[in-house]
Structures are given as C-alpha cells and as structure tokens.
mmCIF file of C-alpha atoms in Angstrom:
data_model
loop_
_atom_site.group_PDB
_atom_site.id
_atom_site.type_symbol
_atom_site.label_atom_id
_atom_site.label_comp_id
_atom_site.label_asym_id
_atom_site.label_seq_id
_atom_site.Cartn_x
_atom_site.Cartn_y
_atom_site.Cartn_z
ATOM 1 C CA UNK A 21 27.235 7.736 34.557
ATOM 2 C CA UNK A 22 24.221 5.777 33.311
ATOM 3 C CA UNK A 23 23.806 4.211 36.769
ATOM 4 C CA UNK A 24 23.827 7.619 38.510
ATOM 5 C CA UNK A 25 21.485 9.093 35.900
ATOM 6 C CA UNK A 26 19.052 6.192 36.347
ATOM 7 C CA UNK A 27 19.204 6.552 40.129
ATOM 8 C CA UNK A 28 18.451 10.276 39.891
ATOM 9 C CA UNK A 29 15.599 9.608 37.464
ATOM 10 C CA UNK A 30 14.024 7.120 39.870
ATOM 11 C CA UNK A 31 14.277 9.659 42.708
ATOM 12 C CA UNK A 32 12.663 12.414 40.642
ATOM 13 C CA UNK A 33 9.943 10.343 38.954
ATOM 14 C CA UNK A 34 9.071 7.822 41.670
ATOM 15 C CA UNK A 35 10.356 8.716 45.126
ATOM 16 C CA UNK A 36 9.697 12.477 45.242
ATOM 17 C CA UNK A 37 6.135 12.252 43.834
ATOM 18 C CA UNK A 38 5.401 9.670 46.546
ATOM 19 C CA UNK A 39 6.559 12.092 49.242
ATOM 20 C CA UNK A 40 4.504 14.918 47.681
ATOM 21 C CA UNK A 41 1.442 12.663 47.607
ATOM 22 C CA UNK A 42 1.956 11.793 51.280
ATOM 23 C CA UNK A 43 2.230 15.509 52.034
ATOM 24 C CA UNK A 44 -1.011 16.267 50.209
ATOM 25 C CA UNK A 45 -2.773 13.392 51.965
ATOM 26 C CA UNK A 46 -1.629 14.915 55.253
ATOM 27 C CA UNK A 47 -3.026 18.297 54.167
ATOM 28 C CA UNK A 48 -6.383 16.666 53.363
ATOM 29 C CA UNK A 49 -6.409 15.083 56.822
ATOM 30 C CA UNK A 50 -5.639 18.492 58.355
ATOM 31 C CA UNK A 51 -8.615 20.040 56.555
ATOM 32 C CA UNK A 52 -10.812 17.150 57.692
ATOM 33 C CA UNK A 53 -9.619 17.691 61.272
ATOM 34 C CA UNK A 54 -10.814 21.290 61.154
ATOM 35 C CA UNK A 55 -14.141 20.286 59.610
ATOM 36 C CA UNK A 56 -14.574 17.617 62.303
ATOM 37 C CA UNK A 57 -13.847 20.252 64.952
ATOM 38 C CA UNK A 58 -16.563 22.501 63.480
ATOM 39 C CA UNK A 59 -18.995 19.558 63.420
ATOM 40 C CA UNK A 60 -18.131 18.825 67.042
ATOM 41 C CA UNK A 61 -18.787 22.447 67.973
ATOM 42 C CA UNK A 62 -22.136 22.334 66.174
ATOM 43 C CA UNK A 63 -22.993 19.148 68.042
ATOM 44 C CA UNK A 64 -22.193 20.762 71.392
ATOM 45 C CA UNK A 65 -24.241 23.790 70.377
ATOM 46 C CA UNK A 66 -27.116 21.482 69.469
ATOM 47 C CA UNK A 67 -26.900 19.746 72.857
ATOM 48 C CA UNK A 68 -27.060 23.130 74.602
ATOM 49 C CA UNK A 69 -30.105 24.095 72.527
ATOM 50 C CA UNK A 70 -31.677 20.760 73.426
ATOM 51 C CA UNK A 71 -31.215 21.472 77.150
ATOM 52 C CA UNK A 72 -33.282 24.623 76.716
ATOM 53 C CA UNK A 73 -35.779 23.207 74.227
ATOM 54 C CA UNK A 74 -36.729 20.049 76.149
ATOM 55 C CA UNK A 75 -37.777 21.963 79.275
ATOM 56 C CA UNK A 76 -41.201 22.575 80.761
ATOM 57 C CA UNK A 77 -40.441 26.238 81.555
ATOM 58 C CA UNK A 78 -39.360 27.188 78.019
ATOM 59 C CA UNK A 79 -42.156 25.027 76.596
ATOM 60 C CA UNK A 80 -44.676 27.061 78.605
ATOM 61 C CA UNK A 81 -42.949 30.380 77.865
ATOM 62 C CA UNK A 82 -43.298 30.004 74.100
ATOM 63 C CA UNK A 83 -47.041 29.649 74.646
ATOM 64 C CA UNK A 84 -47.818 32.307 77.258
ATOM 65 C CA UNK A 85 -44.732 34.646 77.086
ATOM 66 C CA UNK A 86 -44.659 34.888 80.884
ATOM 67 C CA UNK A 87 -42.312 37.517 82.281
ATOM 68 C CA UNK A 88 -41.020 35.251 85.047
ATOM 69 C CA UNK A 89 -39.122 33.052 82.595
ATOM 70 C CA UNK A 90 -37.559 36.111 80.994
ATOM 71 C CA UNK A 91 -36.473 37.599 84.317
ATOM 72 C CA UNK A 92 -35.023 34.353 85.659
ATOM 73 C CA UNK A 93 -33.484 32.668 82.606
ATOM 74 C CA UNK A 94 -33.095 35.123 79.718
ATOM 75 C CA UNK A 95 -30.448 37.205 81.451
ATOM 76 C CA UNK A 96 -27.123 38.508 80.149
ATOM 77 C CA UNK A 97 -25.127 35.878 82.026
ATOM 78 C CA UNK A 98 -26.917 33.111 80.114
ATOM 79 C CA UNK A 99 -24.834 33.965 77.050
ATOM 80 C CA UNK A 100 -21.583 33.880 78.987
ATOM 81 C CA UNK A 101 -22.380 30.703 80.912
ATOM 82 C CA UNK A 102 -23.296 28.736 77.796
ATOM 83 C CA UNK A 103 -20.550 30.331 75.637
ATOM 84 C CA UNK A 104 -22.962 31.429 72.912
ATOM 85 C CA UNK A 105 -23.801 34.648 71.089
ATOM 86 C CA UNK A 106 -27.416 33.969 70.114
ATOM 87 C CA UNK A 107 -30.511 32.749 71.954
ATOM 88 C CA UNK A 108 -33.806 32.702 70.058
ATOM 89 C CA UNK A 109 -37.210 31.211 70.776
ATOM 90 C CA UNK A 110 -39.766 30.924 67.965
ATOM 91 C CA UNK A 111 -43.334 29.660 67.967
ATOM 92 C CA UNK A 112 -44.789 27.301 65.377
ATOM 93 C CA UNK A 113 -45.805 30.234 63.165
ATOM 94 C CA UNK A 114 -42.129 31.309 62.858
ATOM 95 C CA UNK A 115 -42.828 34.332 65.036
ATOM 96 C CA UNK A 116 -39.954 35.481 67.225
ATOM 97 C CA UNK A 117 -40.993 35.115 70.871
ATOM 98 C CA UNK A 118 -37.645 36.262 72.257
ATOM 99 C CA UNK A 119 -34.215 36.676 70.746
ATOM 100 C CA UNK A 120 -30.974 38.512 71.342
ATOM 101 C CA UNK A 121 -27.394 38.505 70.073
ATOM 102 C CA UNK A 122 -24.697 39.436 72.563
ATOM 103 C CA UNK A 123 -20.932 39.531 72.868
ATOM 104 C CA UNK A 124 -19.854 36.641 75.119
ATOM 105 C CA UNK A 125 -17.175 38.722 76.857
ATOM 106 C CA UNK A 126 -18.641 42.209 77.240
ATOM 107 C CA UNK A 127 -22.286 41.009 77.119
ATOM 108 C CA UNK A 128 -23.108 44.033 74.957
ATOM 109 C CA UNK A 129 -26.022 43.512 72.583
ATOM 110 C CA UNK A 130 -25.103 43.146 68.892
ATOM 111 C CA UNK A 131 -27.443 44.355 66.193
ATOM 112 C CA UNK A 132 -27.764 41.721 63.453
ATOM 113 C CA UNK A 133 -31.129 42.363 61.745
ATOM 114 C CA UNK A 134 -30.268 40.295 58.673
ATOM 115 C CA UNK A 135 -29.844 37.194 60.868
ATOM 116 C CA UNK A 136 -33.368 37.465 62.243
ATOM 117 C CA UNK A 137 -34.674 38.151 58.741
ATOM 118 C CA UNK A 138 -33.098 34.867 57.657
ATOM 119 C CA UNK A 139 -34.519 32.956 60.620
ATOM 120 C CA UNK A 140 -38.116 34.082 60.106
ATOM 121 C CA UNK A 141 -38.010 33.428 56.354
ATOM 122 C CA UNK A 142 -40.317 30.691 55.096
ATOM 123 C CA UNK A 143 -37.448 28.709 53.597
ATOM 124 C CA UNK A 144 -35.319 28.734 56.752
ATOM 125 C CA UNK A 145 -34.895 25.160 58.036
ATOM 126 C CA UNK A 146 -34.185 26.181 61.644
ATOM 127 C CA UNK A 147 -37.771 27.123 62.540
ATOM 128 C CA UNK A 148 -39.468 24.050 61.107
ATOM 129 C CA UNK A 149 -39.240 20.606 62.702
ATOM 130 C CA UNK A 150 -40.820 17.409 61.395
ATOM 131 C CA UNK A 151 -40.731 15.482 64.678
ATOM 132 C CA UNK A 152 -39.410 15.547 68.240
ATOM 133 C CA UNK A 153 -35.933 14.346 67.186
ATOM 134 C CA UNK A 154 -35.520 16.738 64.255
ATOM 135 C CA UNK A 155 -32.322 18.667 65.063
ATOM 136 C CA UNK A 156 -31.056 21.308 62.645
ATOM 137 C CA UNK A 157 -27.563 22.800 62.539
ATOM 138 C CA UNK A 158 -25.314 24.635 60.106
ATOM 139 C CA UNK A 159 -23.676 27.911 59.099
ATOM 140 C CA UNK A 160 -25.340 31.208 58.180
ATOM 141 C CA UNK A 161 -23.578 34.313 56.840
ATOM 142 C CA UNK A 162 -24.496 37.577 58.542
ATOM 143 C CA UNK A 163 -23.359 41.182 58.466
ATOM 144 C CA UNK A 164 -21.297 40.402 61.579
ATOM 145 C CA UNK A 165 -19.630 37.368 60.015
ATOM 146 C CA UNK A 166 -20.465 33.672 59.822
ATOM 147 C CA UNK A 167 -22.364 32.127 62.705
ATOM 148 C CA UNK A 168 -22.806 28.494 63.732
ATOM 149 C CA UNK A 169 -26.458 27.743 64.471
ATOM 150 C CA UNK A 170 -28.268 24.824 66.094
ATOM 151 C CA UNK A 171 -32.024 24.421 66.470
ATOM 152 C CA UNK A 172 -34.143 21.991 68.483
ATOM 153 C CA UNK A 173 -37.949 21.619 68.681
ATOM 154 C CA UNK A 174 -39.608 22.975 71.823
ATOM 155 C CA UNK A 175 -40.886 20.073 73.940
ATOM 156 C CA UNK A 176 -41.672 19.370 77.556
ATOM 157 C CA UNK A 177 -39.084 17.921 79.905
ATOM 158 C CA UNK A 178 -40.168 14.375 79.019
ATOM 159 C CA UNK A 179 -39.366 15.200 75.346
ATOM 160 C CA UNK A 180 -43.020 14.863 74.413
ATOM 161 C CA UNK A 181 -45.019 17.043 72.074
ATOM 162 C CA UNK A 182 -46.848 18.571 70.495
ATOM 163 C CA UNK A 183 -44.048 20.816 69.231
ATOM 164 C CA UNK A 184 -44.666 24.426 70.278
ATOM 165 C CA UNK A 185 -41.822 26.045 68.380
ATOM 166 C CA UNK A 186 -38.041 26.135 68.173
ATOM 167 C CA UNK A 187 -35.101 27.061 70.361
ATOM 168 C CA UNK A 188 -32.104 28.323 68.343
ATOM 169 C CA UNK A 189 -28.629 29.005 69.660
ATOM 170 C CA UNK A 190 -25.627 30.339 67.796
ATOM 171 C CA UNK A 191 -21.959 31.175 68.096
ATOM 172 C CA UNK A 192 -20.043 33.503 65.772
ATOM 173 C CA UNK A 193 -17.135 31.930 63.923
ATOM 174 C CA UNK A 194 -14.913 34.925 64.635
ATOM 175 C CA UNK A 195 -11.162 35.263 65.083
ATOM 176 C CA UNK A 196 -11.253 34.045 68.688
ATOM 177 C CA UNK A 197 -13.211 30.930 67.756
ATOM 178 C CA UNK A 198 -10.911 30.198 64.821
ATOM 179 C CA UNK A 199 -7.921 30.606 67.137
ATOM 180 C CA UNK A 200 -9.562 28.128 69.493
ATOM 181 C CA UNK A 201 -10.006 25.643 66.654
ATOM 182 C CA UNK A 202 -6.373 26.177 65.625
ATOM 183 C CA UNK A 203 -5.189 25.464 69.160
ATOM 184 C CA UNK A 204 -7.451 22.440 69.422
ATOM 185 C CA UNK A 205 -6.337 20.906 66.125
ATOM 186 C CA UNK A 206 -2.728 22.252 66.147
ATOM 187 C CA UNK A 207 -3.232 23.737 62.682
ATOM 188 C CA UNK A 208 -2.406 27.049 61.027
ATOM 189 C CA UNK A 209 -5.893 28.115 59.915
ATOM 190 C CA UNK A 210 -7.462 31.154 58.308
ATOM 191 C CA UNK A 211 -11.025 31.633 57.078
ATOM 192 C CA UNK A 212 -12.797 34.275 55.008
ATOM 193 C CA UNK A 213 -16.535 34.671 54.398
ATOM 194 C CA UNK A 214 -17.101 34.467 50.645
ATOM 195 C CA UNK A 215 -18.740 37.909 50.807
ATOM 196 C CA UNK A 216 -15.693 39.530 52.439
ATOM 197 C CA UNK A 217 -14.243 42.324 50.314
ATOM 198 C CA UNK A 218 -10.600 42.120 51.405
ATOM 199 C CA UNK A 219 -9.879 38.447 50.744
ATOM 200 C CA UNK A 220 -6.173 38.011 49.867
ATOM 201 C CA UNK A 221 -5.430 37.793 46.167
ATOM 202 C CA UNK A 222 -4.259 34.177 46.184
ATOM 203 C CA UNK A 223 -7.319 33.101 48.193
ATOM 204 C CA UNK A 224 -9.662 35.106 45.962
ATOM 205 C CA UNK A 225 -8.155 33.429 42.897
ATOM 206 C CA UNK A 226 -8.922 30.032 44.402
ATOM 207 C CA UNK A 227 -12.482 31.138 45.192
ATOM 208 C CA UNK A 228 -13.201 32.523 41.733
ATOM 209 C CA UNK A 229 -11.782 29.441 40.023
ATOM 210 C CA UNK A 230 -13.515 27.031 42.321
ATOM 211 C CA UNK A 231 -15.174 24.135 40.519
ATOM 212 C CA UNK A 232 -16.406 21.881 43.307
ATOM 213 C CA UNK A 233 -17.001 22.978 46.899
ATOM 214 C CA UNK A 234 -16.866 19.348 48.031
ATOM 215 C CA UNK A 235 -13.206 18.993 47.092
ATOM 216 C CA UNK A 236 -9.925 20.327 48.431
ATOM 217 C CA UNK A 237 -7.644 22.515 46.332
ATOM 218 C CA UNK A 238 -3.885 22.398 46.888
ATOM 219 C CA UNK A 239 -1.597 25.336 46.155
ATOM 220 C CA UNK A 240 2.173 25.001 46.494
ATOM 221 C CA UNK A 241 3.621 28.405 47.284
ATOM 222 C CA UNK A 242 7.275 27.443 47.544
ATOM 223 C CA UNK A 243 9.534 24.714 48.865
ATOM 224 C CA UNK A 244 8.480 25.421 52.464
ATOM 225 C CA UNK A 245 4.724 26.050 52.373
ATOM 226 C CA UNK A 246 1.611 24.319 51.025
ATOM 227 C CA UNK A 247 -1.906 25.770 51.254
ATOM 228 C CA UNK A 248 -4.979 23.535 51.300
ATOM 229 C CA UNK A 249 -8.285 25.287 50.511
ATOM 230 C CA UNK A 250 -11.880 24.173 50.782
ATOM 231 C CA UNK A 251 -15.285 25.851 50.878
ATOM 232 C CA UNK A 252 -17.826 25.344 53.655
ATOM 233 C CA UNK A 253 -21.472 25.534 52.614
ATOM 234 C CA UNK A 254 -24.237 27.219 54.584
ATOM 235 C CA UNK A 255 -27.631 25.758 55.521
ATOM 236 C CA UNK A 256 -28.960 26.741 52.105
ATOM 237 C CA UNK A 257 -26.205 24.678 50.415
ATOM 238 C CA UNK A 258 -24.453 27.791 49.126
ATOM 239 C CA UNK A 259 -20.712 28.588 49.475
ATOM 240 C CA UNK A 260 -20.263 30.440 52.756
ATOM 241 C CA UNK A 261 -16.681 30.250 54.035
ATOM 242 C CA UNK A 262 -13.333 29.799 52.322
ATOM 243 C CA UNK A 263 -10.981 27.836 54.550
ATOM 244 C CA UNK A 264 -7.192 27.833 54.209
ATOM 245 C CA UNK A 265 -4.960 25.423 56.109
ATOM 246 C CA UNK A 266 -1.262 26.283 55.870
ATOM 247 C CA UNK A 267 0.860 23.141 55.925
ATOM 248 C CA UNK A 268 4.668 23.228 56.316
ATOM 249 C CA UNK A 269 6.336 21.060 53.671
ATOM 250 C CA UNK A 270 8.312 18.963 56.137
ATOM 251 C CA UNK A 271 7.492 15.693 54.364
ATOM 252 C CA UNK A 272 8.678 16.785 50.913
ATOM 253 C CA UNK A 273 11.706 18.477 52.480
ATOM 254 C CA UNK A 274 12.630 15.196 54.148
ATOM 255 C CA UNK A 275 11.929 13.398 50.876
ATOM 256 C CA UNK A 276 14.223 15.786 49.044
ATOM 257 C CA UNK A 277 16.965 15.128 51.588
ATOM 258 C CA UNK A 278 16.432 11.382 51.199
ATOM 259 C CA UNK A 279 16.530 11.642 47.390
ATOM 260 C CA UNK A 280 19.740 13.693 47.478
ATOM 261 C CA UNK A 281 21.323 11.259 49.901
ATOM 262 C CA UNK A 282 20.297 8.356 47.693
ATOM 263 C CA UNK A 283 21.839 10.082 44.653
ATOM 264 C CA UNK A 284 25.028 10.848 46.566
ATOM 265 C CA UNK A 285 25.171 7.249 47.766
ATOM 266 C CA UNK A 286 24.639 6.132 44.164
ATOM 267 C CA UNK A 287 27.550 8.288 42.990
ATOM 268 C CA UNK A 288 29.747 7.082 45.859
ATOM 269 C CA UNK A 289 28.716 3.495 45.172
ATOM 270 C CA UNK A 290 29.514 3.897 41.485
ATOM 271 C CA UNK A 291 32.952 5.358 42.206
ATOM 272 C CA UNK A 292 33.665 2.619 44.759
ATOM 273 C CA UNK A 293 32.589 -0.046 42.242
ATOM 274 C CA UNK A 294 34.852 1.447 39.565
ATOM 275 C CA UNK A 295 37.803 1.527 41.970
ATOM 276 C CA UNK A 296 37.266 -2.073 43.063
ATOM 277 C CA UNK A 297 36.845 -3.234 39.469
ATOM 278 C CA UNK A 298 39.983 -1.308 38.406
ATOM 279 C CA UNK A 299 42.029 -2.883 41.225
ATOM 280 C CA UNK A 300 40.755 -6.390 40.448
ATOM 281 C CA UNK A 301 41.275 -6.059 36.693
ATOM 282 C CA UNK A 302 44.747 -4.568 37.204
ATOM 283 C CA UNK A 303 45.897 -7.208 39.668
ATOM 284 C CA UNK A 304 44.256 -10.226 38.066
ATOM 285 C CA UNK A 305 44.531 -9.428 34.339
ATOM 286 C CA UNK A 306 46.669 -6.425 33.400
ATOM 287 C CA UNK A 307 49.668 -7.165 35.666
ATOM 288 C CA UNK A 308 49.923 -10.872 34.628
ATOM 289 C CA UNK A 309 49.531 -9.958 30.938
ATOM 290 C CA UNK A 310 52.195 -7.275 31.289
ATOM 291 C CA UNK A 311 54.487 -9.799 32.976
ATOM 292 C CA UNK A 312 53.938 -12.251 30.092
ATOM 293 C CA UNK A 313 54.596 -9.532 27.521
ATOM 294 C CA UNK A 314 57.809 -8.447 29.275
ATOM 295 C CA UNK A 315 58.973 -12.077 29.451
ATOM 296 C CA UNK A 316 58.289 -12.576 25.738
ATOM 297 C CA UNK A 317 60.288 -9.424 24.935
ATOM 298 C CA UNK A 318 63.209 -10.649 27.044
ATOM 299 C CA UNK A 319 63.160 -14.053 25.357
ATOM 300 C CA UNK A 320 63.095 -12.416 21.949
ATOM 301 C CA UNK A 321 65.846 -9.950 22.791
ATOM 302 C CA UNK A 322 68.272 -12.385 24.461
ATOM 303 C CA UNK A 323 67.248 -15.540 22.609
ATOM 304 C CA UNK A 324 67.212 -17.357 25.945
ATOM 305 C CA UNK A 325 64.686 -20.129 25.438
ATOM 306 C CA UNK A 326 65.443 -21.596 28.847
ATOM 307 C CA UNK A 327 64.120 -18.532 30.708
ATOM 308 C CA UNK A 328 61.048 -19.241 32.791
ATOM 309 C CA UNK A 329 58.199 -16.913 33.717
ATOM 310 C CA UNK A 330 57.263 -18.486 37.073
ATOM 311 C CA UNK A 331 53.715 -17.104 36.839
ATOM 312 C CA UNK A 332 50.793 -19.022 38.292
#
C-alpha cells in the first residue's frame, strides 16, 4: 500500500506537473508563432511600401502632384494587386498628398477619418523618417478595426535623397486575415481590439486583470482546453489587441494516461511481488517448518525416537 501510494504521489507531484509545463511551453510557442506571422506580414507590407517609395515616379508625384501618376498608378486595382487596404502618400510637412482606404475584394472605398487623423498627427511615427533606411511599421486601432501599417521614406529609384515624404501602406487585421494566419500557423486563433465592446467575459477578465502586456497569461478551462492570452501593442506602445490561442490539452491528457498506467503497473507489480514472496516464503520456510512441527508431534505422540524426518 505504501509503495502504491508513493508511486501515485510521484505521478501527481512530479510527472503530471512536468507534462503541464510542457503543454504551457507549447502554448507559448504557439503564441510566438502567431506573433512571428504578424511580423512577417508587416515585413512584406514594408517591402511593398518600399517598392512604391523608392521610385522616381512617386518621388516626383509627391512634389508636383501630377495627374498622370494618379491616372496610371493610383487606380482601384492597385489595392487588389498588392493585397492591401490603404495607400497613402505624405510630403515632408505631414500633408496628405493622396490617400484612400478600399476593400480588397469589392474595391469599395472605406471611410476611416480617424486613421488619417492619426497619420497626420505630430506624434505619429509613420510620417517622419530620420534617414533613407528608416522603415516604420506597427499596428494602429481604427473605427474599422486594427490595421497593420508600414511606412517608407520617399526616395528616387537609386534610393537617394533628399527625402520628399512618406509612402504608407496598410492592411486591416480583420476576420479574413486572422483566418489566413490561423491556416498558415495551424492554430485556433481569435483576436479582439481592446476597445471592442462585446469581448467575451473570460477574455475581458483577462484584459482587465492584465499586469504585463509583454507576458503570456494561461487559463485552463477544463481537462480538454487551454487558452493562452497576450496583448499586442500599437505604434504608440499602448495595448491594442487581445490575442487568444486555444490549445487542445493533448499533452496533459497523454500525461494523465501515462500516470494512470504507471499507477496501475505499480499496483500490478505490488500484487505480483506479494504473490511471489508468499509462494517463496510458503515453499521455503512455512512448509519445512510445518513438516518439522508435524514430525515433532508424531515423535512425542508415539515415542518413536527412531523416526526420521528426511528433510533437506
């Protein structure tokens, strides 16, 4: 009984916590995979912005606002071809030279005045570049949801200055984009802007009790599901998006099976040991002693001192 109890205690206190820790480490890696996917998307967005920014035609357009560039390049299909929602060109005085937000599928124009208000603000990092290699990227919350933005300084095709402004491109982090990230990373993902009114109760509790937006919070719902939460910051270093990665508890389930099997094996091993010990003790000790006792009784009863035991 002590052996089985000790075995069970080891499983509960040592083995199972190790499996749970492995499961949580896997959840952290899953969150990091999503964050890496977002960073990769921002990098691709930045490369697209760079293609437009380091270009003689756009470099000249920011200066003279010629209609030819608008008619040839700033067309509806440009949004669809580059898979973006936002194209903006600003001059060095943070004045908007040209800018539109469109749906990538229907190409209908989307009205997002608060986004442009953010971009022309004096503290916005996207419209100010220190040098020719100063690339800016990040997340901004808008009335239409969070948007990924990338900005590059306007240069000529040889990537030479002086800088004449900024080219900014953006892509909404909407349901379709999140689904794309989920398919890319093979994760069960859900996000909510921190300003969203209908955040689920459990997610809102995590958000209101959040202590550090650089860490990952784990919430175990039941024996089958684990939620890993983290907060993504915007370009102003403020909480912008609450991310939830739902992780099936396959590791702990397998650990629980292993612990139960180990306990069962411990019980079976204990019973087998007791049986073997009982057989050995009976055959090697009890049976010979019983034979000696019976012989002594016979000698005493019949007074036959010549009787022999013949026991090895």
